[in-house]
Amino acid sequence: ADSDLDKAIAILHQAALGLYHDPLWHLKMLAVPDFKGVEDISHQGILLRIWLKTLPGEQWTVARELRLRVKGALEAENIAIGIPQQKWLMEAAPVTDKGDSSVNPRVTD
């Protein structure tokens, strides 16, 4: 979510078009990749949706190759792929009359 969204979209487009124009993969694809847009924004990251039309039964191999290319391209540009994260905050409890205190952990997303 902290990454440059326009840059990430451009990388996704470039990876999908590169796959489409690759002679080894072009024959498995029926149309130019169709970028649908930002599908979701959450604590895990931003979900970008792109559709690829393939020959019947080829959708899984084409999708795997696209994901491989997208991951490599994002890593090359230092754009992180969203993962769930938790932060632990430690707060010291107020000191009581007896001089003792305790630490109360609190989990936030």
PDB file of C-alpha atoms in Angstrom:
ATOM      1  CA  ALA A   1       0.000   0.000   0.000  1.00  0.00           C
ATOM      2  CA  ASP A   2       2.992   2.338   0.456  1.00  0.00           C
ATOM      3  CA  SER A   3       4.209   1.766  -3.100  1.00  0.00           C
ATOM      4  CA  ASP A   4       3.730   4.056  -6.093  1.00  0.00           C
ATOM      5  CA  LEU A   5       0.410   2.778  -7.488  1.00  0.00           C
ATOM      6  CA  ASP A   6       0.901   4.295 -10.955  1.00  0.00           C
ATOM      7  CA  LYS A   7       4.302   2.610 -11.199  1.00  0.00           C
ATOM      8  CA  ALA A   8       2.863  -0.744 -10.078  1.00  0.00           C
ATOM      9  CA  ILE A   9       0.068  -0.479 -12.671  1.00  0.00           C
ATOM     10  CA  ALA A  10       2.602   0.333 -15.394  1.00  0.00           C
ATOM     11  CA  ILE A  11       4.681  -2.704 -14.382  1.00  0.00           C
ATOM     12  CA  LEU A  12       1.605  -4.950 -14.489  1.00  0.00           C
ATOM     13  CA  HIS A  13       0.721  -3.635 -17.965  1.00  0.00           C
ATOM     14  CA  GLN A  14       4.282  -4.101 -19.200  1.00  0.00           C
ATOM     15  CA  ALA A  15       4.498  -7.663 -17.859  1.00  0.00           C
ATOM     16  CA  ALA A  16       1.127  -8.638 -19.363  1.00  0.00           C
ATOM     17  CA  LEU A  17       1.920  -7.092 -22.755  1.00  0.00           C
ATOM     18  CA  GLY A  18       5.358  -8.696 -22.708  1.00  0.00           C
ATOM     19  CA  LEU A  19       3.697 -12.059 -22.185  1.00  0.00           C
ATOM     20  CA  TYR A  20       1.170 -11.379 -24.945  1.00  0.00           C
ATOM     21  CA  HIS A  21       3.877 -10.420 -27.442  1.00  0.00           C
ATOM     22  CA  ASP A  22       6.181 -13.309 -26.493  1.00  0.00           C
ATOM     23  CA  PRO A  23       6.058 -15.790 -29.415  1.00  0.00           C
ATOM     24  CA  LEU A  24       6.046 -18.755 -27.011  1.00  0.00           C
ATOM     25  CA  TRP A  25       2.920 -17.473 -25.231  1.00  0.00           C
ATOM     26  CA  HIS A  26       1.090 -15.437 -27.869  1.00  0.00           C
ATOM     27  CA  LEU A  27      -0.576 -18.446 -29.493  1.00  0.00           C
ATOM     28  CA  LYS A  28      -2.142 -19.393 -26.147  1.00  0.00           C
ATOM     29  CA  MET A  29      -3.758 -15.970 -25.746  1.00  0.00           C
ATOM     30  CA  LEU A  30      -6.858 -14.840 -27.646  1.00  0.00           C
ATOM     31  CA  ALA A  31      -6.756 -11.086 -26.947  1.00  0.00           C
ATOM     32  CA  VAL A  32      -4.614  -8.276 -25.611  1.00  0.00           C
ATOM     33  CA  PRO A  33      -4.578  -8.288 -21.768  1.00  0.00           C
ATOM     34  CA  ASP A  34      -7.365  -6.126 -20.313  1.00  0.00           C
ATOM     35  CA  PHE A  35      -6.480  -4.118 -17.192  1.00  0.00           C
ATOM     36  CA  LYS A  36      -9.626  -3.797 -15.054  1.00  0.00           C
ATOM     37  CA  GLY A  37      -8.280  -1.484 -12.363  1.00  0.00           C
ATOM     38  CA  VAL A  38      -7.897  -1.362  -8.592  1.00  0.00           C
ATOM     39  CA  GLU A  39     -10.038  -4.181  -7.256  1.00  0.00           C
ATOM     40  CA  ASP A  40      -9.469  -3.837  -3.508  1.00  0.00           C
ATOM     41  CA  ILE A  41      -7.539  -1.876  -0.901  1.00  0.00           C
ATOM     42  CA  SER A  42      -6.904  -3.500   2.473  1.00  0.00           C
ATOM     43  CA  HIS A  43      -4.297  -3.963   5.203  1.00  0.00           C
ATOM     44  CA  GLN A  44      -2.764  -6.679   3.012  1.00  0.00           C
ATOM     45  CA  GLY A  45      -2.120  -4.326   0.102  1.00  0.00           C
ATOM     46  CA  ILE A  46      -3.793  -3.163  -3.092  1.00  0.00           C
ATOM     47  CA  LEU A  47      -5.292  -5.731  -5.451  1.00  0.00           C
ATOM     48  CA  LEU A  48      -4.923  -4.932  -9.158  1.00  0.00           C
ATOM     49  CA  ARG A  49      -7.070  -6.917 -11.596  1.00  0.00           C
ATOM     50  CA  ILE A  50      -6.100  -7.845 -15.152  1.00  0.00           C
ATOM     51  CA  TRP A  51      -7.907 -10.274 -17.453  1.00  0.00           C
ATOM     52  CA  LEU A  52      -6.235 -12.543 -19.958  1.00  0.00           C
ATOM     53  CA  LYS A  53      -8.269 -14.440 -22.554  1.00  0.00           C
ATOM     54  CA  THR A  54      -6.652 -17.756 -23.373  1.00  0.00           C
ATOM     55  CA  LEU A  55      -7.316 -20.894 -25.320  1.00  0.00           C
ATOM     56  CA  PRO A  56      -9.396 -23.416 -23.365  1.00  0.00           C
ATOM     57  CA  GLY A  57      -7.279 -25.226 -20.796  1.00  0.00           C
ATOM     58  CA  GLU A  58      -4.350 -22.796 -21.106  1.00  0.00           C
ATOM     59  CA  GLN A  59      -5.545 -20.298 -18.479  1.00  0.00           C
ATOM     60  CA  TRP A  60      -3.560 -21.907 -15.652  1.00  0.00           C
ATOM     61  CA  THR A  61      -0.204 -22.055 -17.418  1.00  0.00           C
ATOM     62  CA  VAL A  62      -0.588 -18.522 -18.787  1.00  0.00           C
ATOM     63  CA  ALA A  63      -1.621 -17.183 -15.351  1.00  0.00           C
ATOM     64  CA  ARG A  64       1.365 -18.865 -13.677  1.00  0.00           C
ATOM     65  CA  GLU A  65       3.750 -17.338 -16.210  1.00  0.00           C
ATOM     66  CA  LEU A  66       2.167 -13.900 -15.790  1.00  0.00           C
ATOM     67  CA  ARG A  67       2.458 -14.090 -11.985  1.00  0.00           C
ATOM     68  CA  LEU A  68       6.122 -15.110 -12.323  1.00  0.00           C
ATOM     69  CA  ARG A  69       6.840 -12.158 -14.605  1.00  0.00           C
ATOM     70  CA  VAL A  70       4.905  -9.694 -12.444  1.00  0.00           C
ATOM     71  CA  LYS A  71       6.675 -10.805  -9.264  1.00  0.00           C
ATOM     72  CA  GLY A  72      10.089 -10.465 -10.892  1.00  0.00           C
ATOM     73  CA  ALA A  73       9.268  -7.052 -12.346  1.00  0.00           C
ATOM     74  CA  LEU A  74       7.922  -5.746  -9.023  1.00  0.00           C
ATOM     75  CA  GLU A  75      10.985  -7.007  -7.148  1.00  0.00           C
ATOM     76  CA  ALA A  76      13.282  -5.380  -9.718  1.00  0.00           C
ATOM     77  CA  GLU A  77      11.581  -2.041  -9.011  1.00  0.00           C
ATOM     78  CA  ASN A  78      11.555  -2.562  -5.207  1.00  0.00           C
ATOM     79  CA  ILE A  79       7.767  -2.678  -5.032  1.00  0.00           C
ATOM     80  CA  ALA A  80       6.668  -4.930  -2.179  1.00  0.00           C
ATOM     81  CA  ILE A  81       3.932  -7.489  -2.615  1.00  0.00           C
ATOM     82  CA  GLY A  82       1.294  -7.058   0.095  1.00  0.00           C
ATOM     83  CA  ILE A  83       1.425  -9.394   3.069  1.00  0.00           C
ATOM     84  CA  PRO A  84      -0.587  -9.344   6.302  1.00  0.00           C
ATOM     85  CA  GLN A  85       1.311  -7.602   9.064  1.00  0.00           C
ATOM     86  CA  GLN A  86       0.832  -7.096  12.789  1.00  0.00           C
ATOM     87  CA  LYS A  87       2.394  -4.564  15.091  1.00  0.00           C
ATOM     88  CA  TRP A  88       2.970  -5.238  18.769  1.00  0.00           C
ATOM     89  CA  LEU A  89       2.751  -2.212  21.018  1.00  0.00           C
ATOM     90  CA  MET A  90       3.986  -2.466  24.579  1.00  0.00           C
ATOM     91  CA  GLU A  91       2.612  -0.032  27.114  1.00  0.00           C
ATOM     92  CA  ALA A  92       3.847   0.201  30.664  1.00  0.00           C
ATOM     93  CA  ALA A  93       1.074   0.220  33.227  1.00  0.00           C
ATOM     94  CA  PRO A  94       1.095   3.087  35.701  1.00  0.00           C
ATOM     95  CA  VAL A  95       3.106   2.494  38.846  1.00  0.00           C
ATOM     96  CA  THR A  96       0.856   1.649  41.803  1.00  0.00           C
ATOM     97  CA  ASP A  97       1.187   2.719  45.447  1.00  0.00           C
ATOM     98  CA  LYS A  98       3.191  -0.433  46.071  1.00  0.00           C
ATOM     99  CA  GLY A  99       5.753   0.507  43.401  1.00  0.00           C
ATOM    100  CA  ASP A 100       5.004  -2.358  41.033  1.00  0.00           C
ATOM    101  CA  SER A 101       4.064  -2.008  37.406  1.00  0.00           C
ATOM    102  CA  SER A 102       3.371  -4.417  34.591  1.00  0.00           C
ATOM    103  CA  VAL A 103       3.566  -4.430  30.818  1.00  0.00           C
ATOM    104  CA  ASN A 104       0.340  -4.961  28.872  1.00  0.00           C
ATOM    105  CA  PRO A 105       0.803  -6.124  25.263  1.00  0.00           C
ATOM    106  CA  ARG A 106      -1.713  -4.924  22.718  1.00  0.00           C
ATOM    107  CA  VAL A 107      -2.041  -6.261  19.147  1.00  0.00           C
ATOM    108  CA  THR A 108      -3.046  -3.962  16.311  1.00  0.00           C
ATOM    109  CA  ASP A 109      -3.421  -4.594  12.581  1.00  0.00           C
TER     110      ASP A 109
END
